[in-house]
mmCIF file of N, CA and C in Angstrom:
data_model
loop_
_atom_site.group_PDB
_atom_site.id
_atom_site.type_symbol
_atom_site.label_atom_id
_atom_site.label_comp_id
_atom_site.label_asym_id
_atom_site.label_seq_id
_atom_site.Cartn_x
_atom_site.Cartn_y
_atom_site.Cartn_z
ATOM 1 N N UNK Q 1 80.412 78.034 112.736
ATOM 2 C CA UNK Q 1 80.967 77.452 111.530
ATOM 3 C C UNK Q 1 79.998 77.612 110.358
ATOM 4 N N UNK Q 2 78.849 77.471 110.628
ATOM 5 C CA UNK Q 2 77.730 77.425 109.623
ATOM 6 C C UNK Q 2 77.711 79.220 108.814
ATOM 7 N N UNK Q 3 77.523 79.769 109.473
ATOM 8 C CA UNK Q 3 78.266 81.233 109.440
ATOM 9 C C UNK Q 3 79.024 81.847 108.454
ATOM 10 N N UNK Q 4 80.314 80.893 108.718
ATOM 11 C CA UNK Q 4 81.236 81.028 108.227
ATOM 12 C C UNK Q 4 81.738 80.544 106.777
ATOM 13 N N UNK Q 5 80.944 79.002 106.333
ATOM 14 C CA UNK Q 5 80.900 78.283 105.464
ATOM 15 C C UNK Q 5 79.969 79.092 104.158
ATOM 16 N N UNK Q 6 78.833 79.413 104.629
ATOM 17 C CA UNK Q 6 78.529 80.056 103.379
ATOM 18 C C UNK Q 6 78.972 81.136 102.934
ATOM 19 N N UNK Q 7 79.710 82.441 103.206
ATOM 20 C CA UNK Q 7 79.935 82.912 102.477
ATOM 21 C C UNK Q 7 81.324 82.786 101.998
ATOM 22 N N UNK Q 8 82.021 81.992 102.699
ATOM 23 C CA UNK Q 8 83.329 81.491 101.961
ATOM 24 C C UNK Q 8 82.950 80.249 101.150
ATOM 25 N N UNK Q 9 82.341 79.744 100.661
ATOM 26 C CA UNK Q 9 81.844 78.813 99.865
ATOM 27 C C UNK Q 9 80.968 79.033 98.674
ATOM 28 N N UNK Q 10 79.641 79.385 99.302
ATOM 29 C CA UNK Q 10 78.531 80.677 98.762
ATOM 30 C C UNK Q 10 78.195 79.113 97.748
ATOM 31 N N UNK Q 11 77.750 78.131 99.199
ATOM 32 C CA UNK Q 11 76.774 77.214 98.529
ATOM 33 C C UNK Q 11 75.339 77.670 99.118
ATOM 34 N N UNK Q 12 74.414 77.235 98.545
ATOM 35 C CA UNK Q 12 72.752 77.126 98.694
ATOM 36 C C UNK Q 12 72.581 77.327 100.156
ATOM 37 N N UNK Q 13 71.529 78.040 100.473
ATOM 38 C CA UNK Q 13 71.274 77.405 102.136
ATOM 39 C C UNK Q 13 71.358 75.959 102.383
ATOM 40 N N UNK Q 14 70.511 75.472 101.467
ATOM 41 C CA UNK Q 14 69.754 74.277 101.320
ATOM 42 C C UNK Q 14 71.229 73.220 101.317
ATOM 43 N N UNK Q 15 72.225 73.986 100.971
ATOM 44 C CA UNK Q 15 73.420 72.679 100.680
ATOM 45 C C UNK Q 15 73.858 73.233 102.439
ATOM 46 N N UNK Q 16 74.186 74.115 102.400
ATOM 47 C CA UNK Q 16 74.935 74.592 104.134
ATOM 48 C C UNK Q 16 74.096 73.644 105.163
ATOM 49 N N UNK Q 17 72.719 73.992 105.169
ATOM 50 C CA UNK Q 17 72.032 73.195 106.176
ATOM 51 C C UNK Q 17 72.000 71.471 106.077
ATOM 52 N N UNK Q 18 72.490 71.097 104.732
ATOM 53 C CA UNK Q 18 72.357 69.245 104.741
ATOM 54 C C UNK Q 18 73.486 69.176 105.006
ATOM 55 N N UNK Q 19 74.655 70.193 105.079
ATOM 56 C CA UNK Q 19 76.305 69.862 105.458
ATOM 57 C C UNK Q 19 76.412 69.714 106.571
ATOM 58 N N UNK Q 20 75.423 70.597 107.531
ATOM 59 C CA UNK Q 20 75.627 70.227 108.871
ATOM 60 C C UNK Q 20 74.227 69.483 110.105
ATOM 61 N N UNK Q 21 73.617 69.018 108.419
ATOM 62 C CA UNK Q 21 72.661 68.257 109.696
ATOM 63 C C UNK Q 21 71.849 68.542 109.985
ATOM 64 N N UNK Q 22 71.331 70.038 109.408
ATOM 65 C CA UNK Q 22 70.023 70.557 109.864
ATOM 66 C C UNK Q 22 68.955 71.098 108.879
ATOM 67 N N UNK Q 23 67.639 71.393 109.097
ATOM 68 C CA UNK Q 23 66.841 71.537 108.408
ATOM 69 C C UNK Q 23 66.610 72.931 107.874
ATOM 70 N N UNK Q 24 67.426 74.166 108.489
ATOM 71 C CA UNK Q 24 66.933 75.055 107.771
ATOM 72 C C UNK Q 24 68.235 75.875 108.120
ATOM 73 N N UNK Q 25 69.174 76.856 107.296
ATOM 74 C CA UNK Q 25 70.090 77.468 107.721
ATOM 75 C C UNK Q 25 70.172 79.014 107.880
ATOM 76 N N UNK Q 26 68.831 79.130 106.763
ATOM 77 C CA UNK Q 26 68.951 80.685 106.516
ATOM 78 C C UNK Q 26 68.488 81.980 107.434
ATOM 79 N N UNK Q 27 67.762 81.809 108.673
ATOM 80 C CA UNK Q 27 67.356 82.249 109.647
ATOM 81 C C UNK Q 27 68.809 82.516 110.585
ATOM 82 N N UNK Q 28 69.268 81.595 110.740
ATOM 83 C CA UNK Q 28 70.750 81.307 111.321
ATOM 84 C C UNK Q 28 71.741 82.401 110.840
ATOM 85 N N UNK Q 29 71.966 82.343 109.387
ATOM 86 C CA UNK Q 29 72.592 83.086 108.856
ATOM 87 C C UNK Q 29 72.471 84.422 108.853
ATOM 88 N N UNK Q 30 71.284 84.709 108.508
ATOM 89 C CA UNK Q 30 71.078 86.045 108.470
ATOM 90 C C UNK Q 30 71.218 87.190 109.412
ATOM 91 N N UNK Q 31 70.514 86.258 110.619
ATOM 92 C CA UNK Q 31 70.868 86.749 112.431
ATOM 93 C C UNK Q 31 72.199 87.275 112.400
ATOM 94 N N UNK Q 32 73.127 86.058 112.118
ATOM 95 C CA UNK Q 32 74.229 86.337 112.529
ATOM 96 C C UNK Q 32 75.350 87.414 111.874
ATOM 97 N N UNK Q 33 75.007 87.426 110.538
ATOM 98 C CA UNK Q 33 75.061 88.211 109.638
ATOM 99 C C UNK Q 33 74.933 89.697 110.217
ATOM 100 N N UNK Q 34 74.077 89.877 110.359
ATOM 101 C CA UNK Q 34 73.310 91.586 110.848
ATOM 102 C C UNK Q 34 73.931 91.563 112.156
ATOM 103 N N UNK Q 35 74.042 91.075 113.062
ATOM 104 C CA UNK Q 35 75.037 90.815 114.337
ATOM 105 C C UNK Q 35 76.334 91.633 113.977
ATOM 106 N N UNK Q 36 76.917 90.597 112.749
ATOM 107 C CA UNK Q 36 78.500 91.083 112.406
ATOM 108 C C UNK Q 36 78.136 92.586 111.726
ATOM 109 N N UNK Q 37 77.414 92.656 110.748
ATOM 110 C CA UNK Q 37 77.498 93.706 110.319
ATOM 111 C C UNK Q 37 77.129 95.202 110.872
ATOM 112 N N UNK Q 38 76.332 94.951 111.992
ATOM 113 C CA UNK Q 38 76.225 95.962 112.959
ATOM 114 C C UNK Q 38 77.452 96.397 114.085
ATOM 115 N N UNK Q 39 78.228 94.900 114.065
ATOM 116 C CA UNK Q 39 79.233 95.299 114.998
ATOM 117 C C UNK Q 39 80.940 96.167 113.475
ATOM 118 N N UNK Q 40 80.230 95.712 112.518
ATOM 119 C CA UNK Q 40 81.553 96.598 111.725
ATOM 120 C C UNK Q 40 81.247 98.045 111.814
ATOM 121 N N UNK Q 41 79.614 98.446 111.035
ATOM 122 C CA UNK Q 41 79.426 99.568 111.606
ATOM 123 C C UNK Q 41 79.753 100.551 112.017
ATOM 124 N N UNK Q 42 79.541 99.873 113.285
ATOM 125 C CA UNK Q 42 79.968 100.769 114.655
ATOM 126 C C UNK Q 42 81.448 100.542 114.966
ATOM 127 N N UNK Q 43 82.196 100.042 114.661
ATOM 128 C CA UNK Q 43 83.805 100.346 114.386
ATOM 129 C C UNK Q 43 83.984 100.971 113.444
ATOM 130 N N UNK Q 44 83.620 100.951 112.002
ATOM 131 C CA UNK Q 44 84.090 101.960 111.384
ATOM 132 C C UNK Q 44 84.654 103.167 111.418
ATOM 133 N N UNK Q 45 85.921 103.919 111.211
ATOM 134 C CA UNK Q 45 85.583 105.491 111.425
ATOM 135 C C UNK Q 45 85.730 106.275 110.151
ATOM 136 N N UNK Q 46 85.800 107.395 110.595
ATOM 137 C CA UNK Q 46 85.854 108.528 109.509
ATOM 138 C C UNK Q 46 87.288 108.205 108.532
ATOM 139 N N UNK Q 47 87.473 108.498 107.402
ATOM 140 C CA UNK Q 47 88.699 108.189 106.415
ATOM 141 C C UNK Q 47 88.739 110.036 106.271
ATOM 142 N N UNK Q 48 89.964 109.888 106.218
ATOM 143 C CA UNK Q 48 90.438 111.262 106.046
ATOM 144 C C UNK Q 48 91.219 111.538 104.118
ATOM 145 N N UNK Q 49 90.859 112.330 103.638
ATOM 146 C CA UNK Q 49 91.171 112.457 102.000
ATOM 147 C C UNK Q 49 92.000 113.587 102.138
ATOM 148 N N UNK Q 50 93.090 113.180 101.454
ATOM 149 C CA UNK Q 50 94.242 113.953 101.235
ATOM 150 C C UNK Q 50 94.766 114.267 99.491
ATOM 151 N N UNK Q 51 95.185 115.006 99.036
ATOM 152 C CA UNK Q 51 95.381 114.962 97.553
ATOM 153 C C UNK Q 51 96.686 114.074 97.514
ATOM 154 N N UNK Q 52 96.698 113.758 95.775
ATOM 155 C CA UNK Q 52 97.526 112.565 95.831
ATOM 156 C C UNK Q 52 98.462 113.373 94.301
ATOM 157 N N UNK Q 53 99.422 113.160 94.368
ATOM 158 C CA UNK Q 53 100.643 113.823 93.397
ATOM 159 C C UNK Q 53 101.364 113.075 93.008
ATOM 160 N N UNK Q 54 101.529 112.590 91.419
ATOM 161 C CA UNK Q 54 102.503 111.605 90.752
ATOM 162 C C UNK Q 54 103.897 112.059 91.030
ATOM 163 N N UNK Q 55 103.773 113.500 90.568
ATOM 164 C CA UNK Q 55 105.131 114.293 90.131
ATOM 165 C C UNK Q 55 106.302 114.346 91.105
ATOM 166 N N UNK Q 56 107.563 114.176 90.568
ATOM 167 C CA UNK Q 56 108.565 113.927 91.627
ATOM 168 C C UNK Q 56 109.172 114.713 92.333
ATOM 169 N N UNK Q 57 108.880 116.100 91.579
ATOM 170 C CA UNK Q 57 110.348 117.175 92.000
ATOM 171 C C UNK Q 57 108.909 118.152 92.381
ATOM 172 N N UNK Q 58 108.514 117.409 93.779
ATOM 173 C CA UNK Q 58 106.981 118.214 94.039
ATOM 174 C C UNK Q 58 108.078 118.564 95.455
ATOM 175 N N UNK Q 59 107.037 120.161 96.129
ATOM 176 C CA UNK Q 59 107.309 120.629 97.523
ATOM 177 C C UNK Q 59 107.139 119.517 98.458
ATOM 178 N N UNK Q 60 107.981 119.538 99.629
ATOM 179 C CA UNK Q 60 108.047 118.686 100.618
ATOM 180 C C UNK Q 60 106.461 118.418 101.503
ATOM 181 N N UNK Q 61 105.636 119.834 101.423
ATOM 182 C CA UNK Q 61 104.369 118.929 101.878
ATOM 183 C C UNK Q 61 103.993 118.791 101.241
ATOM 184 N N UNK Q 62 103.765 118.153 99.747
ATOM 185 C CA UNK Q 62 103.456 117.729 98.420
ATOM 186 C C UNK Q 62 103.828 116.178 98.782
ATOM 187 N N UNK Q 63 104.924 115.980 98.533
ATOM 188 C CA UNK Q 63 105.469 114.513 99.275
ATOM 189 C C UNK Q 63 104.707 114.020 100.398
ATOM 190 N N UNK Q 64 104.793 114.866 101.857
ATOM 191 C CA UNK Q 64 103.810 114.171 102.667
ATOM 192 C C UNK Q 64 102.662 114.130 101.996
ATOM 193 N N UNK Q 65 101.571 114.673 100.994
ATOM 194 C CA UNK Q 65 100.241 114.384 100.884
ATOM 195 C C UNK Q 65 100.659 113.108 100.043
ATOM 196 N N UNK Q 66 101.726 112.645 99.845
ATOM 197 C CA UNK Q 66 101.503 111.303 98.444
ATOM 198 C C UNK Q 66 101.970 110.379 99.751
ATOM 199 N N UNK Q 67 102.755 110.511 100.741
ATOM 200 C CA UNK Q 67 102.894 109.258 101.910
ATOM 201 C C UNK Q 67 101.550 108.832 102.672
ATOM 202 N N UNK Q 68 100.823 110.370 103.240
ATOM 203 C CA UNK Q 68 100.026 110.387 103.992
ATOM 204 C C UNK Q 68 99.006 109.299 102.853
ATOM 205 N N UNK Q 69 98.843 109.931 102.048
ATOM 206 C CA UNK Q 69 97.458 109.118 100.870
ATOM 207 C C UNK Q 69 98.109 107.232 100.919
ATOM 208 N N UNK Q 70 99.340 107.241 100.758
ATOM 209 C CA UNK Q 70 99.385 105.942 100.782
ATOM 210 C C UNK Q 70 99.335 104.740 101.977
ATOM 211 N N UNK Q 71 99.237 105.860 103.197
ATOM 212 C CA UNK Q 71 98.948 105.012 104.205
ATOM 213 C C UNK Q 71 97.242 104.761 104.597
ATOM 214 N N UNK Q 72 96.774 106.073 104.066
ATOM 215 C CA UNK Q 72 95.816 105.342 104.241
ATOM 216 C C UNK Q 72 94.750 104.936 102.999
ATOM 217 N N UNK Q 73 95.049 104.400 102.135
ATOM 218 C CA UNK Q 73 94.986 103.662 100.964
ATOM 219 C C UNK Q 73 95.193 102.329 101.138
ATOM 220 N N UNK Q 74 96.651 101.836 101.842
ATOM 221 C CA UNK Q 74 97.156 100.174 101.373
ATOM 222 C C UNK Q 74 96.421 99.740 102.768
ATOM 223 N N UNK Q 75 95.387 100.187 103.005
ATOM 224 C CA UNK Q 75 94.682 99.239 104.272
ATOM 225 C C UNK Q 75 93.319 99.017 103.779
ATOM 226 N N UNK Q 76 92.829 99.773 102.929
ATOM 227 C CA UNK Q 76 91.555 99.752 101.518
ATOM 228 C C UNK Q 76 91.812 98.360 100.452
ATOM 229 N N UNK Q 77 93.040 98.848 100.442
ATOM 230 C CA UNK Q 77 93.729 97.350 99.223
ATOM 231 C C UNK Q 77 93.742 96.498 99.661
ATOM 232 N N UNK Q 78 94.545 96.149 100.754
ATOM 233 C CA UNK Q 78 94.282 95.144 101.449
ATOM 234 C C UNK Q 78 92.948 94.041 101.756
ATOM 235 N N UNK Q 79 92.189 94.944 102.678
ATOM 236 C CA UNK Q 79 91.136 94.107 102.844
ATOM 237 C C UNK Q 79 90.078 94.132 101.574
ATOM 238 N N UNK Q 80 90.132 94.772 100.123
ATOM 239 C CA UNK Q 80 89.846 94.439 99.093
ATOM 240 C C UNK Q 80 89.937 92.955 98.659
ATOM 241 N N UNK Q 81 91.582 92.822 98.835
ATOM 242 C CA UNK Q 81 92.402 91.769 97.955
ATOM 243 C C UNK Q 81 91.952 90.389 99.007
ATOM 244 N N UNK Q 82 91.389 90.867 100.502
ATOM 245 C CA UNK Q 82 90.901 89.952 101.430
ATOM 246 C C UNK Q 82 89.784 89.334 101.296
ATOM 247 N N UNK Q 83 88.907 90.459 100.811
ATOM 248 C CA UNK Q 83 87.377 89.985 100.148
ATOM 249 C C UNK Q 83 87.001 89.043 99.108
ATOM 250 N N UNK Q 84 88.028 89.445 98.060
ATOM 251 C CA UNK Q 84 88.250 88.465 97.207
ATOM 252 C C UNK Q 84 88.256 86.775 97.485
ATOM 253 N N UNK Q 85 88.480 86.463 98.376
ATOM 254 C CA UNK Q 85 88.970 85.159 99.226
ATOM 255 C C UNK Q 85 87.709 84.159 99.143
ATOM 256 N N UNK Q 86 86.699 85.568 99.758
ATOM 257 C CA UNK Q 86 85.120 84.856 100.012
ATOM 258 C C UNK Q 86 84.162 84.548 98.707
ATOM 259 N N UNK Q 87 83.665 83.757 98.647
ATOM 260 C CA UNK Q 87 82.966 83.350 96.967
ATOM 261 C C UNK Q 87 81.797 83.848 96.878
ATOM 262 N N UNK Q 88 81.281 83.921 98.224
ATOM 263 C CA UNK Q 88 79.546 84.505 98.284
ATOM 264 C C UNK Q 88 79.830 85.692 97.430
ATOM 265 N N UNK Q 89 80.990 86.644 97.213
ATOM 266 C CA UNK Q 89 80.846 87.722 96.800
ATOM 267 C C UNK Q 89 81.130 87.898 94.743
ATOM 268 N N UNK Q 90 81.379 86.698 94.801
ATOM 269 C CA UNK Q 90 81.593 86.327 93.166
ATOM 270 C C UNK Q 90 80.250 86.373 92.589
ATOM 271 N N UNK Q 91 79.284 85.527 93.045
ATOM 272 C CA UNK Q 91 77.720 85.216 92.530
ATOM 273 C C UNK Q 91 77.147 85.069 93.504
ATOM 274 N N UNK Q 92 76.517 86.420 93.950
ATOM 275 C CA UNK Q 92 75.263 86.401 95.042
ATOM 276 C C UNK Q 92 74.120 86.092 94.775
ATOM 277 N N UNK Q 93 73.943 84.971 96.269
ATOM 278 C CA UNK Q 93 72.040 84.954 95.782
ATOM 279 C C UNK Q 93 71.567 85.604 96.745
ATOM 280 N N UNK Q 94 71.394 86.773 96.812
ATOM 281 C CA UNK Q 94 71.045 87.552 97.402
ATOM 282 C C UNK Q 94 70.493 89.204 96.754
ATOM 283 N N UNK Q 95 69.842 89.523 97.668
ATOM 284 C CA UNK Q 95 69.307 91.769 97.679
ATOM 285 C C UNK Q 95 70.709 91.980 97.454
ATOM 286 N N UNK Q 96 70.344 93.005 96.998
ATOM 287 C CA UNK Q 96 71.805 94.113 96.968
ATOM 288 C C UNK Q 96 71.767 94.929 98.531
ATOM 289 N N UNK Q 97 70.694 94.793 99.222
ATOM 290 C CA UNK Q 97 70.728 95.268 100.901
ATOM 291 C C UNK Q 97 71.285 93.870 101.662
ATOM 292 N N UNK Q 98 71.298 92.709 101.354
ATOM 293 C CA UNK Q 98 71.847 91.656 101.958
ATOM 294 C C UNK Q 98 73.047 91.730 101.262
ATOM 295 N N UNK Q 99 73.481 91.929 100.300
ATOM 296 C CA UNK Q 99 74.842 91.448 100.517
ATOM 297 C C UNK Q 99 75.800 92.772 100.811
ATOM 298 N N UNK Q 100 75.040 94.216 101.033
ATOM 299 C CA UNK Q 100 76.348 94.576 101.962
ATOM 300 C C UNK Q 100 76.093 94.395 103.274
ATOM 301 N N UNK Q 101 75.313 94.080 103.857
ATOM 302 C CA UNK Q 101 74.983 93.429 105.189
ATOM 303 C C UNK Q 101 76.356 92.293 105.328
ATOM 304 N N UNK Q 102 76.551 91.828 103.982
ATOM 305 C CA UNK Q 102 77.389 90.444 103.693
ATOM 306 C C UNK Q 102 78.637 90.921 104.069
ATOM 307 N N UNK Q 103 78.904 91.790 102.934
ATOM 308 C CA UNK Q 103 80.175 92.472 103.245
ATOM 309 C C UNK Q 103 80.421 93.122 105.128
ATOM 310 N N UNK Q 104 79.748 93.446 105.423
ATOM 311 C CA UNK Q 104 80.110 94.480 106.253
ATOM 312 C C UNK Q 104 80.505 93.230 107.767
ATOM 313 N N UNK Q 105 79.630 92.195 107.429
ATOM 314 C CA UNK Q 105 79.603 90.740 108.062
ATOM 315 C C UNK Q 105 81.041 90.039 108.018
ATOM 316 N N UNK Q 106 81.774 90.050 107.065
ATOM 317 C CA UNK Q 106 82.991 89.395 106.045
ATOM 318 C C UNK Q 106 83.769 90.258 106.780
ATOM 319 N N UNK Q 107 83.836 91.842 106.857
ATOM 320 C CA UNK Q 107 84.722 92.873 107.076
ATOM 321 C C UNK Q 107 84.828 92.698 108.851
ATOM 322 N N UNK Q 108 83.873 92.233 110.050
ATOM 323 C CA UNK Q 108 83.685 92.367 111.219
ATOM 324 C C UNK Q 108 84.660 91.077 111.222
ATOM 325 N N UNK Q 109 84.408 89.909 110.714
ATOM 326 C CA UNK Q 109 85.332 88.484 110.611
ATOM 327 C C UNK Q 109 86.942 88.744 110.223
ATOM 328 N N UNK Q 110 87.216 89.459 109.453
ATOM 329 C CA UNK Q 110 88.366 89.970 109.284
ATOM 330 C C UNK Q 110 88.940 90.364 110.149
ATOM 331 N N UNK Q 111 88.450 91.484 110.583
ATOM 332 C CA UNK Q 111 89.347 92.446 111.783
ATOM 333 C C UNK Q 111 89.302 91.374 113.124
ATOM 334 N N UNK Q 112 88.426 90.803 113.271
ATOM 335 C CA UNK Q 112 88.264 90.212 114.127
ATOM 336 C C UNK Q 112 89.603 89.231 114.526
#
């Protein structure tokens, strides 16, 4: 839970650890953090890029490259519009190497 609270909250350590009673949170966090974000990682796979075509009165595999692009696009949007959710990612107090550690942490909780 502790975990989980700060970056959907994206209070202080110092407030996370008096919320639950304990004296120090950020050791906790971070562990667990690099945990998740090692396990997104290594799920990740390769994204495949396809060209993408407004035009309407395009050739039929013209059309598949604008379906194919949109399938795998609205799963990008998605967990975009998912990220959004979490506050740690509004005003980080954090490295710019910790917070995609953050993200990639946020992204393992998701799929999960």
């Amino acid at each position: 839970m502790l975990v989980l609270v700060h970056p959907r909250k994206n209070e202080t350590l110092a407030q996370v650890a008096a919320g639950f009673g304990i004296s120090t949170a950020g050791r906790c966090i971070t562990e667990t953090v690099d945990i998740l974000a090692d396990r997104a990682y290594q799920g990740a796979g390769a994204t495949v890029r396809t060209p993408y075509y407004r035009h309407h009165e395009l050739p039929e595999h013209y059309q598949r490259y604008n379906r194919d692009h949109a399938r795998l696009r609205a799963p990008g949007e998605r967990a975009f519009a998912r990220l959004k959710l979490w506050r740690i990612l509004r005003k980080a107090r954090c490295s710019t190497h910790r917070i995609g550690r953050t993200v990639a942490a946020i992204h393992a909780i998701e799929i999960a």
